[in-house]
Amino acid sequence: MMENTTNNENNVCYNPDCKKNKCYDPEHYNFICMDPDCDNIHCENNKHYNKHLLEEYQEHTDFSIYEHKQDIDYSKDVKVSICSCGDCADDDSHNHKEDSVDTCSDEECSCHSNEHHDDCCDDDCHDDDCSCHDDCCDDDCHDDDCSCHEEGNIKICNCDDCCDDDDDEDVIQEGIPLIQNRSIQIIVSSGILFVIGHILEYFSVYNGIPATIVFGLGAIIAGYDIAIMAKNALKRHNISPAVLMCIAAVASFLIGHPEEGAAVTFLYFISEFLEDYSEQRAQHSIKSLVEIAPETARVKVGNSEEIRSIDEVKVNEIVIVKPGDKVPLDGKVISGVSTINQASITGESVPVTKTEDDEVFAGTVNQDGYLEIRVTKAAKDSVISKIVTLVKNSQLNRSHTETLVEKIAKYYTPVIVVITACVAFIPPLFFGGDLVNWVYRALSLMVISCPCAFLISTPIGMVSAITSATRKGVLIKGSSYVEEMRKIKAVIFDKTGTLTEGKLQLTDMVLLSDNYTENDLIRIAASLETKSNHPIGKAIRNYAEEQNVVFDEIENFKDVPGKGIVGKINGEEYYAANESLIEESDFNVSNDNVVKYVNDGKTVVFVGDKSEVIGIIYVMDKIRDETKEVVENLNNSGIKTIMLTGDNKIAAQAVADEIGINYVYSNLLPEDKLNILDTVRNKFGDVAMVGDGINDAPALARSNIGIAMGAAGSDVAIETADIALMQDDLTKLPYLFKLSIKTDNIIKQNIVTALSVKFIFVILAILGLITLMMAVGIGDMGLTLLVIVNSFRIGVVKDPIF
């Protein structure tokens, strides 16, 4: 019997300096109290270290709030819009004819069947019973099952006028002179008229009539699109910023301030242009992902090649990639050697050498060699296609801050209208004030109160964070996870393949039986491991193959999860296992043979038959170069670090001590990970789980934030985790925390600045100390520009490790 054992009831000390036979000092076994009702993290009550204490808690707790896994249809296209004003709807461009169903996907929606109109949300439809106004343009709908989300425009804003903005034309189009863009033409022509109007007004030509006409023309040119937006908003019984601007412009002309009316439309159009341009930039950052993959592929046909569209290339066909070409589809190299630049997928700047049987991804660049690649995935299933879809879908997972801003905005504008009316008419009616003067003040107040800058403060920051992270090889599946990341108090790491490279190697063997040779030891172990997919088994098989060992046939194979494997060779039963499989047996194994090697962090595999332990095999997994620095960074930031492993306690503790991990759990069964995750969350708060996305999938889904390593090669990781690190790079973890914190700080700056400036200008407007031109130029356009520029700073977050 082994001298030292460990189980749920007896946490035996493994501290070499401790002389107690049975020690319950938590510092010596580094566990966290598992009792949900105990307030202590380190508890010396041994009964509190029993996973059964969690059972009742787990039975009565709803963990579905943490499970973010979603089924995604990668074949559907998703359009993304960032505009957060209330003035982007263009009902004239929204229709359901032919293939242009952009918003409504509900087959039962009456816009598909009612004969009184052809277009969903058609401008001419005034039928109160038509449901197209109820669902297709429901700005407040956040139901994931609602059909309005399917194949539709995913807006970052939740304003009154953005649900129908399907115009894909860029405000600034590439390839043509700047002046040929419609928006620039409007700004220039309206601006020229605005200047001419002021010149005519200054010289009082014909009592100002020509000036009024010129101001009117300028207002009409700049205000036409604004008026269309206002009309569409009113059709949905909503009061949007465009409505406020139209009221202000018309009223300014009526009370004898045509220059102010022209200024309102001119400057507000510029403000809208700035928002549209920021949206265009964000959309282009996503489109650039789509453009990474080439449209055609060189397909090998016999001894020749032919050029085909990537959609026409089938799985298992062979494509040729020459130096300088992009890899057209995901596949495996079957011939050739080359270096591949994978920055477009993994964010990894250093090219990677690819040889036979290595995976390659669509959109990566072949630098210097000739490759023949067997296609393993169709174009729509490639990693780059999934990344594009997930980045687009990320706009659905709104953060709490975005949702709160949208709720406030829903009631903000109507309240402002009421306040404006009170400012305009109460002083003249009840206190003898000048009507024109107070109406002018009210109009200034109305213009200042436009919520555009406030509305875009959060979404443009979140999109900037997500797209910036994607370029660095970090896929974030929603702005909610950007926000949640800064709340994480503990990070749980799976050891193998996460903290270590996951490439085990056999390092040592100790023969314990005189009835066998070392060759017998490795032959038995390797033969048993032919039936196993465990990394330890692969390391043993690789060593045996290098030694030209001939494997035996295995019968009655049995895998005991978390313990080992058992099988028969020529009718004799053998096993290869860790100590937990034999600790209740009658085998006598000297603890010195274990401690001698596991103190160096090596994993122990016992090999034996029914009567004795034949020998011990030791394997070791190399710790990643960056692991220690990453763990140190997290510890210094006050974040608790926990390591999970199926290794024995001494080996696990040796690794934990080397890298500086706070807590280590060893000898784990698969189901233990969820128990530990719940324990950590109970004691510390929100928890992130970092794993490979395959055997860690349940824990990734149940954690507050699931982070998958090396997701470029794992569909399970991409679909299960909330955040996917596209390459095996732990340094992206501190980057995520820094990105989350900086994004949160910038969004707070945007919100506070927007509200503060508007509040000050509201007071000044009521006091009559600012003009309409100042209100729209500084309080709206200037503030919007400031928020946009400030949000772009998120894109320059650097990795704190370097």
JSON list of C-alpha atoms in Angstrom, two decimals, residues 590-750:
[
{"chain": "A", "resi": 590, "resn": "SER", "atom": "CA", "xyz": [7.76, 2.73, -1.96]},
{"chain": "A", "resi": 591, "resn": "ASN", "atom": "CA", "xyz": [6.88, 6.38, -1.71]},
{"chain": "A", "resi": 592, "resn": "ASP", "atom": "CA", "xyz": [10.52, 7.22, -2.48]},
{"chain": "A", "resi": 593, "resn": "ASN", "atom": "CA", "xyz": [10.05, 6.01, -6.06]},
{"chain": "A", "resi": 594, "resn": "VAL", "atom": "CA", "xyz": [7.21, 8.48, -6.47]},
{"chain": "A", "resi": 595, "resn": "VAL", "atom": "CA", "xyz": [8.61, 11.49, -4.67]},
{"chain": "A", "resi": 596, "resn": "LYS", "atom": "CA", "xyz": [12.00, 11.20, -6.38]},
{"chain": "A", "resi": 597, "resn": "TYR", "atom": "CA", "xyz": [10.48, 12.21, -9.71]},
{"chain": "A", "resi": 598, "resn": "VAL", "atom": "CA", "xyz": [7.20, 13.97, -8.98]},
{"chain": "A", "resi": 599, "resn": "ASN", "atom": "CA", "xyz": [8.99, 16.65, -7.00]},
{"chain": "A", "resi": 600, "resn": "ASP", "atom": "CA", "xyz": [10.23, 17.75, -10.43]},
{"chain": "A", "resi": 601, "resn": "GLY", "atom": "CA", "xyz": [6.67, 17.99, -11.72]},
{"chain": "A", "resi": 602, "resn": "LYS", "atom": "CA", "xyz": [6.60, 14.66, -13.52]},
{"chain": "A", "resi": 603, "resn": "THR", "atom": "CA", "xyz": [3.44, 12.58, -13.84]},
{"chain": "A", "resi": 604, "resn": "VAL", "atom": "CA", "xyz": [3.44, 9.00, -12.54]},
{"chain": "A", "resi": 605, "resn": "VAL", "atom": "CA", "xyz": [1.98, 6.02, -14.46]},
{"chain": "A", "resi": 606, "resn": "PHE", "atom": "CA", "xyz": [1.90, 2.70, -12.64]},
{"chain": "A", "resi": 607, "resn": "VAL", "atom": "CA", "xyz": [1.99, -0.42, -14.82]},
{"chain": "A", "resi": 608, "resn": "GLY", "atom": "CA", "xyz": [1.14, -3.79, -13.34]},
{"chain": "A", "resi": 609, "resn": "ASP", "atom": "CA", "xyz": [-0.74, -7.04, -13.43]},
{"chain": "A", "resi": 610, "resn": "LYS", "atom": "CA", "xyz": [-3.09, -8.72, -10.93]},
{"chain": "A", "resi": 611, "resn": "SER", "atom": "CA", "xyz": [-0.31, -9.70, -8.56]},
{"chain": "A", "resi": 612, "resn": "GLU", "atom": "CA", "xyz": [2.18, -6.87, -8.58]},
{"chain": "A", "resi": 613, "resn": "VAL", "atom": "CA", "xyz": [3.30, -3.48, -9.83]},
{"chain": "A", "resi": 614, "resn": "ILE", "atom": "CA", "xyz": [5.66, -4.12, -12.73]},
{"chain": "A", "resi": 615, "resn": "GLY", "atom": "CA", "xyz": [7.11, -0.64, -12.86]},
{"chain": "A", "resi": 616, "resn": "ILE", "atom": "CA", "xyz": [6.59, 3.09, -12.95]},
{"chain": "A", "resi": 617, "resn": "ILE", "atom": "CA", "xyz": [6.69, 5.30, -16.04]},
{"chain": "A", "resi": 618, "resn": "TYR", "atom": "CA", "xyz": [7.21, 9.04, -15.73]},
{"chain": "A", "resi": 619, "resn": "VAL", "atom": "CA", "xyz": [6.06, 11.59, -18.28]},
{"chain": "A", "resi": 620, "resn": "MET", "atom": "CA", "xyz": [6.45, 15.34, -18.26]},
{"chain": "A", "resi": 621, "resn": "ASP", "atom": "CA", "xyz": [4.76, 18.22, -19.98]},
{"chain": "A", "resi": 622, "resn": "LYS", "atom": "CA", "xyz": [6.77, 21.38, -20.70]},
{"chain": "A", "resi": 623, "resn": "ILE", "atom": "CA", "xyz": [5.42, 24.52, -19.08]},
{"chain": "A", "resi": 624, "resn": "ARG", "atom": "CA", "xyz": [4.75, 27.31, -21.58]},
{"chain": "A", "resi": 625, "resn": "ASP", "atom": "CA", "xyz": [7.42, 29.97, -21.66]},
{"chain": "A", "resi": 626, "resn": "GLU", "atom": "CA", "xyz": [4.95, 32.76, -20.91]},
{"chain": "A", "resi": 627, "resn": "THR", "atom": "CA", "xyz": [2.97, 30.96, -18.17]},
{"chain": "A", "resi": 628, "resn": "LYS", "atom": "CA", "xyz": [4.92, 32.19, -15.15]},
{"chain": "A", "resi": 629, "resn": "GLU", "atom": "CA", "xyz": [4.82, 35.82, -16.28]},
{"chain": "A", "resi": 630, "resn": "VAL", "atom": "CA", "xyz": [1.09, 35.67, -17.03]},
{"chain": "A", "resi": 631, "resn": "VAL", "atom": "CA", "xyz": [0.24, 34.11, -13.66]},
{"chain": "A", "resi": 632, "resn": "GLU", "atom": "CA", "xyz": [2.43, 36.67, -11.89]},
{"chain": "A", "resi": 633, "resn": "ASN", "atom": "CA", "xyz": [0.62, 39.49, -13.71]},
{"chain": "A", "resi": 634, "resn": "LEU", "atom": "CA", "xyz": [-2.78, 38.14, -12.63]},
{"chain": "A", "resi": 635, "resn": "ASN", "atom": "CA", "xyz": [-1.65, 37.63, -9.03]},
{"chain": "A", "resi": 636, "resn": "ASN", "atom": "CA", "xyz": [-0.29, 41.18, -8.85]},
{"chain": "A", "resi": 637, "resn": "SER", "atom": "CA", "xyz": [-3.65, 42.42, -10.15]},
{"chain": "A", "resi": 638, "resn": "GLY", "atom": "CA", "xyz": [-5.43, 40.79, -7.22]},
{"chain": "A", "resi": 639, "resn": "ILE", "atom": "CA", "xyz": [-6.94, 37.98, -9.29]},
{"chain": "A", "resi": 640, "resn": "LYS", "atom": "CA", "xyz": [-6.83, 34.53, -7.70]},
{"chain": "A", "resi": 641, "resn": "THR", "atom": "CA", "xyz": [-5.33, 31.76, -9.86]},
{"chain": "A", "resi": 642, "resn": "ILE", "atom": "CA", "xyz": [-6.35, 28.11, -9.61]},
{"chain": "A", "resi": 643, "resn": "MET", "atom": "CA", "xyz": [-4.94, 25.09, -11.45]},
{"chain": "A", "resi": 644, "resn": "LEU", "atom": "CA", "xyz": [-6.87, 21.87, -12.17]},
{"chain": "A", "resi": 645, "resn": "THR", "atom": "CA", "xyz": [-5.21, 18.59, -13.11]},
{"chain": "A", "resi": 646, "resn": "GLY", "atom": "CA", "xyz": [-5.63, 14.85, -12.98]},
{"chain": "A", "resi": 647, "resn": "ASP", "atom": "CA", "xyz": [-1.97, 14.51, -11.98]},
{"chain": "A", "resi": 648, "resn": "ASN", "atom": "CA", "xyz": [-0.96, 13.36, -8.52]},
{"chain": "A", "resi": 649, "resn": "LYS", "atom": "CA", "xyz": [-0.68, 16.00, -5.83]},
{"chain": "A", "resi": 650, "resn": "ILE", "atom": "CA", "xyz": [3.09, 16.19, -5.57]},
{"chain": "A", "resi": 651, "resn": "ALA", "atom": "CA", "xyz": [3.58, 16.60, -9.32]},
{"chain": "A", "resi": 652, "resn": "ALA", "atom": "CA", "xyz": [0.78, 19.16, -9.50]},
{"chain": "A", "resi": 653, "resn": "GLN", "atom": "CA", "xyz": [2.16, 21.13, -6.56]},
{"chain": "A", "resi": 654, "resn": "ALA", "atom": "CA", "xyz": [5.62, 21.17, -8.12]},
{"chain": "A", "resi": 655, "resn": "VAL", "atom": "CA", "xyz": [4.21, 22.80, -11.28]},
{"chain": "A", "resi": 656, "resn": "ALA", "atom": "CA", "xyz": [2.09, 25.22, -9.24]},
{"chain": "A", "resi": 657, "resn": "ASP", "atom": "CA", "xyz": [5.09, 26.29, -7.17]},
{"chain": "A", "resi": 658, "resn": "GLU", "atom": "CA", "xyz": [7.18, 26.86, -10.27]},
{"chain": "A", "resi": 659, "resn": "ILE", "atom": "CA", "xyz": [4.65, 29.14, -11.97]},
{"chain": "A", "resi": 660, "resn": "GLY", "atom": "CA", "xyz": [3.31, 30.81, -8.81]},
{"chain": "A", "resi": 661, "resn": "ILE", "atom": "CA", "xyz": [-0.30, 29.60, -8.95]},
{"chain": "A", "resi": 662, "resn": "ASN", "atom": "CA", "xyz": [-2.38, 30.35, -5.83]},
{"chain": "A", "resi": 663, "resn": "TYR", "atom": "CA", "xyz": [-4.37, 27.12, -5.54]},
{"chain": "A", "resi": 664, "resn": "VAL", "atom": "CA", "xyz": [-3.97, 23.69, -7.06]},
{"chain": "A", "resi": 665, "resn": "TYR", "atom": "CA", "xyz": [-6.41, 20.77, -7.33]},
{"chain": "A", "resi": 666, "resn": "SER", "atom": "CA", "xyz": [-5.03, 17.39, -8.33]},
{"chain": "A", "resi": 667, "resn": "ASN", "atom": "CA", "xyz": [-6.18, 13.78, -8.82]},
{"chain": "A", "resi": 668, "resn": "LEU", "atom": "CA", "xyz": [-9.35, 15.15, -10.38]},
{"chain": "A", "resi": 669, "resn": "LEU", "atom": "CA", "xyz": [-12.14, 13.16, -11.95]},
{"chain": "A", "resi": 670, "resn": "PRO", "atom": "CA", "xyz": [-13.92, 14.83, -14.91]},
{"chain": "A", "resi": 671, "resn": "GLU", "atom": "CA", "xyz": [-16.96, 15.83, -12.84]},
{"chain": "A", "resi": 672, "resn": "ASP", "atom": "CA", "xyz": [-14.77, 17.45, -10.18]},
{"chain": "A", "resi": 673, "resn": "LYS", "atom": "CA", "xyz": [-14.10, 20.50, -12.36]},
{"chain": "A", "resi": 674, "resn": "LEU", "atom": "CA", "xyz": [-17.66, 21.75, -12.01]},
{"chain": "A", "resi": 675, "resn": "ASN", "atom": "CA", "xyz": [-17.57, 21.22, -8.25]},
{"chain": "A", "resi": 676, "resn": "ILE", "atom": "CA", "xyz": [-14.38, 23.24, -7.95]},
{"chain": "A", "resi": 677, "resn": "LEU", "atom": "CA", "xyz": [-15.73, 25.95, -10.25]},
{"chain": "A", "resi": 678, "resn": "ASP", "atom": "CA", "xyz": [-18.80, 26.35, -8.04]},
{"chain": "A", "resi": 679, "resn": "THR", "atom": "CA", "xyz": [-16.59, 26.38, -4.95]},
{"chain": "A", "resi": 680, "resn": "VAL", "atom": "CA", "xyz": [-14.33, 29.10, -6.33]},
{"chain": "A", "resi": 681, "resn": "ARG", "atom": "CA", "xyz": [-17.29, 31.25, -7.38]},
{"chain": "A", "resi": 682, "resn": "ASN", "atom": "CA", "xyz": [-18.85, 30.91, -3.91]},
{"chain": "A", "resi": 683, "resn": "LYS", "atom": "CA", "xyz": [-15.65, 32.05, -2.21]},
{"chain": "A", "resi": 684, "resn": "PHE", "atom": "CA", "xyz": [-14.21, 34.68, -4.53]},
{"chain": "A", "resi": 685, "resn": "GLY", "atom": "CA", "xyz": [-16.91, 35.88, -6.93]},
{"chain": "A", "resi": 686, "resn": "ASP", "atom": "CA", "xyz": [-17.07, 35.87, -10.74]},
{"chain": "A", "resi": 687, "resn": "VAL", "atom": "CA", "xyz": [-14.78, 33.27, -12.25]},
{"chain": "A", "resi": 688, "resn": "ALA", "atom": "CA", "xyz": [-13.20, 32.69, -15.66]},
{"chain": "A", "resi": 689, "resn": "MET", "atom": "CA", "xyz": [-12.32, 29.20, -16.88]},
{"chain": "A", "resi": 690, "resn": "VAL", "atom": "CA", "xyz": [-9.42, 28.76, -19.31]},
{"chain": "A", "resi": 691, "resn": "GLY", "atom": "CA", "xyz": [-9.24, 25.42, -21.12]},
{"chain": "A", "resi": 692, "resn": "ASP", "atom": "CA", "xyz": [-8.89, 23.72, -24.48]},
{"chain": "A", "resi": 693, "resn": "GLY", "atom": "CA", "xyz": [-12.61, 23.69, -25.21]},
{"chain": "A", "resi": 694, "resn": "ILE", "atom": "CA", "xyz": [-12.98, 19.91, -25.62]},
{"chain": "A", "resi": 695, "resn": "ASN", "atom": "CA", "xyz": [-12.91, 18.06, -22.30]},
{"chain": "A", "resi": 696, "resn": "ASP", "atom": "CA", "xyz": [-13.33, 21.42, -20.56]},
{"chain": "A", "resi": 697, "resn": "ALA", "atom": "CA", "xyz": [-16.54, 22.32, -22.43]},
{"chain": "A", "resi": 698, "resn": "PRO", "atom": "CA", "xyz": [-18.93, 21.90, -19.43]},
{"chain": "A", "resi": 699, "resn": "ALA", "atom": "CA", "xyz": [-16.76, 24.09, -17.19]},
{"chain": "A", "resi": 700, "resn": "LEU", "atom": "CA", "xyz": [-16.27, 26.67, -19.96]},
{"chain": "A", "resi": 701, "resn": "ALA", "atom": "CA", "xyz": [-20.02, 26.92, -20.41]},
{"chain": "A", "resi": 702, "resn": "ARG", "atom": "CA", "xyz": [-20.75, 27.16, -16.66]},
{"chain": "A", "resi": 703, "resn": "SER", "atom": "CA", "xyz": [-18.16, 29.80, -15.78]},
{"chain": "A", "resi": 704, "resn": "ASN", "atom": "CA", "xyz": [-18.96, 33.51, -15.87]},
{"chain": "A", "resi": 705, "resn": "ILE", "atom": "CA", "xyz": [-16.47, 33.80, -18.75]},
{"chain": "A", "resi": 706, "resn": "GLY", "atom": "CA", "xyz": [-15.30, 30.73, -20.66]},
{"chain": "A", "resi": 707, "resn": "ILE", "atom": "CA", "xyz": [-11.98, 31.24, -22.44]},
{"chain": "A", "resi": 708, "resn": "ALA", "atom": "CA", "xyz": [-10.80, 28.64, -24.95]},
{"chain": "A", "resi": 709, "resn": "MET", "atom": "CA", "xyz": [-7.14, 28.18, -25.86]},
{"chain": "A", "resi": 710, "resn": "GLY", "atom": "CA", "xyz": [-5.95, 27.52, -29.39]},
{"chain": "A", "resi": 711, "resn": "ALA", "atom": "CA", "xyz": [-9.46, 27.81, -30.78]},
{"chain": "A", "resi": 712, "resn": "ALA", "atom": "CA", "xyz": [-8.28, 28.06, -34.39]},
{"chain": "A", "resi": 713, "resn": "GLY", "atom": "CA", "xyz": [-8.20, 24.28, -34.55]},
{"chain": "A", "resi": 714, "resn": "SER", "atom": "CA", "xyz": [-11.23, 23.49, -32.41]},
{"chain": "A", "resi": 715, "resn": "ASP", "atom": "CA", "xyz": [-14.85, 24.00, -33.49]},
{"chain": "A", "resi": 716, "resn": "VAL", "atom": "CA", "xyz": [-16.00, 22.96, -30.01]},
{"chain": "A", "resi": 717, "resn": "ALA", "atom": "CA", "xyz": [-13.90, 25.72, -28.44]},
{"chain": "A", "resi": 718, "resn": "ILE", "atom": "CA", "xyz": [-15.23, 28.41, -30.76]},
{"chain": "A", "resi": 719, "resn": "GLU", "atom": "CA", "xyz": [-18.84, 27.42, -30.15]},
{"chain": "A", "resi": 720, "resn": "THR", "atom": "CA", "xyz": [-18.65, 26.77, -26.39]},
{"chain": "A", "resi": 721, "resn": "ALA", "atom": "CA", "xyz": [-16.42, 29.53, -25.06]},
{"chain": "A", "resi": 722, "resn": "ASP", "atom": "CA", "xyz": [-17.39, 33.16, -24.63]},
{"chain": "A", "resi": 723, "resn": "ILE", "atom": "CA", "xyz": [-13.89, 34.26, -25.60]},
{"chain": "A", "resi": 724, "resn": "ALA", "atom": "CA", "xyz": [-11.57, 32.28, -27.86]},
{"chain": "A", "resi": 725, "resn": "LEU", "atom": "CA", "xyz": [-7.80, 32.76, -28.02]},
{"chain": "A", "resi": 726, "resn": "MET", "atom": "CA", "xyz": [-7.14, 31.80, -31.62]},
{"chain": "A", "resi": 727, "resn": "GLN", "atom": "CA", "xyz": [-3.57, 30.75, -30.91]},
{"chain": "A", "resi": 728, "resn": "ASP", "atom": "CA", "xyz": [-2.00, 29.09, -27.87]},
{"chain": "A", "resi": 729, "resn": "ASP", "atom": "CA", "xyz": [-0.94, 32.39, -26.31]},
{"chain": "A", "resi": 730, "resn": "LEU", "atom": "CA", "xyz": [-1.64, 32.95, -22.63]},
{"chain": "A", "resi": 731, "resn": "THR", "atom": "CA", "xyz": [-0.35, 36.53, -22.83]},
{"chain": "A", "resi": 732, "resn": "LYS", "atom": "CA", "xyz": [-3.70, 37.47, -24.35]},
{"chain": "A", "resi": 733, "resn": "LEU", "atom": "CA", "xyz": [-5.29, 36.89, -20.92]},
{"chain": "A", "resi": 734, "resn": "PRO", "atom": "CA", "xyz": [-3.77, 39.98, -19.23]},
{"chain": "A", "resi": 735, "resn": "TYR", "atom": "CA", "xyz": [-4.51, 41.83, -22.48]},
{"chain": "A", "resi": 736, "resn": "LEU", "atom": "CA", "xyz": [-8.20, 40.95, -22.08]},
{"chain": "A", "resi": 737, "resn": "PHE", "atom": "CA", "xyz": [-8.31, 42.35, -18.56]},
{"chain": "A", "resi": 738, "resn": "LYS", "atom": "CA", "xyz": [-6.58, 45.54, -19.68]},
{"chain": "A", "resi": 739, "resn": "LEU", "atom": "CA", "xyz": [-8.90, 45.85, -22.71]},
{"chain": "A", "resi": 740, "resn": "SER", "atom": "CA", "xyz": [-11.97, 45.44, -20.50]},
{"chain": "A", "resi": 741, "resn": "ILE", "atom": "CA", "xyz": [-10.77, 48.01, -17.97]},
{"chain": "A", "resi": 742, "resn": "LYS", "atom": "CA", "xyz": [-9.78, 50.55, -20.62]},
{"chain": "A", "resi": 743, "resn": "THR", "atom": "CA", "xyz": [-13.04, 50.07, -22.52]},
{"chain": "A", "resi": 744, "resn": "ASP", "atom": "CA", "xyz": [-15.02, 50.59, -19.32]},
{"chain": "A", "resi": 745, "resn": "ASN", "atom": "CA", "xyz": [-13.03, 53.72, -18.45]},
{"chain": "A", "resi": 746, "resn": "ILE", "atom": "CA", "xyz": [-13.45, 55.25, -21.91]},
{"chain": "A", "resi": 747, "resn": "ILE", "atom": "CA", "xyz": [-17.18, 54.49, -22.00]},
{"chain": "A", "resi": 748, "resn": "LYS", "atom": "CA", "xyz": [-17.59, 56.13, -18.58]},
{"chain": "A", "resi": 749, "resn": "GLN", "atom": "CA", "xyz": [-15.64, 59.13, -19.86]},
{"chain": "A", "resi": 750, "resn": "ASN", "atom": "CA", "xyz": [-17.94, 59.33, -22.88]}
]
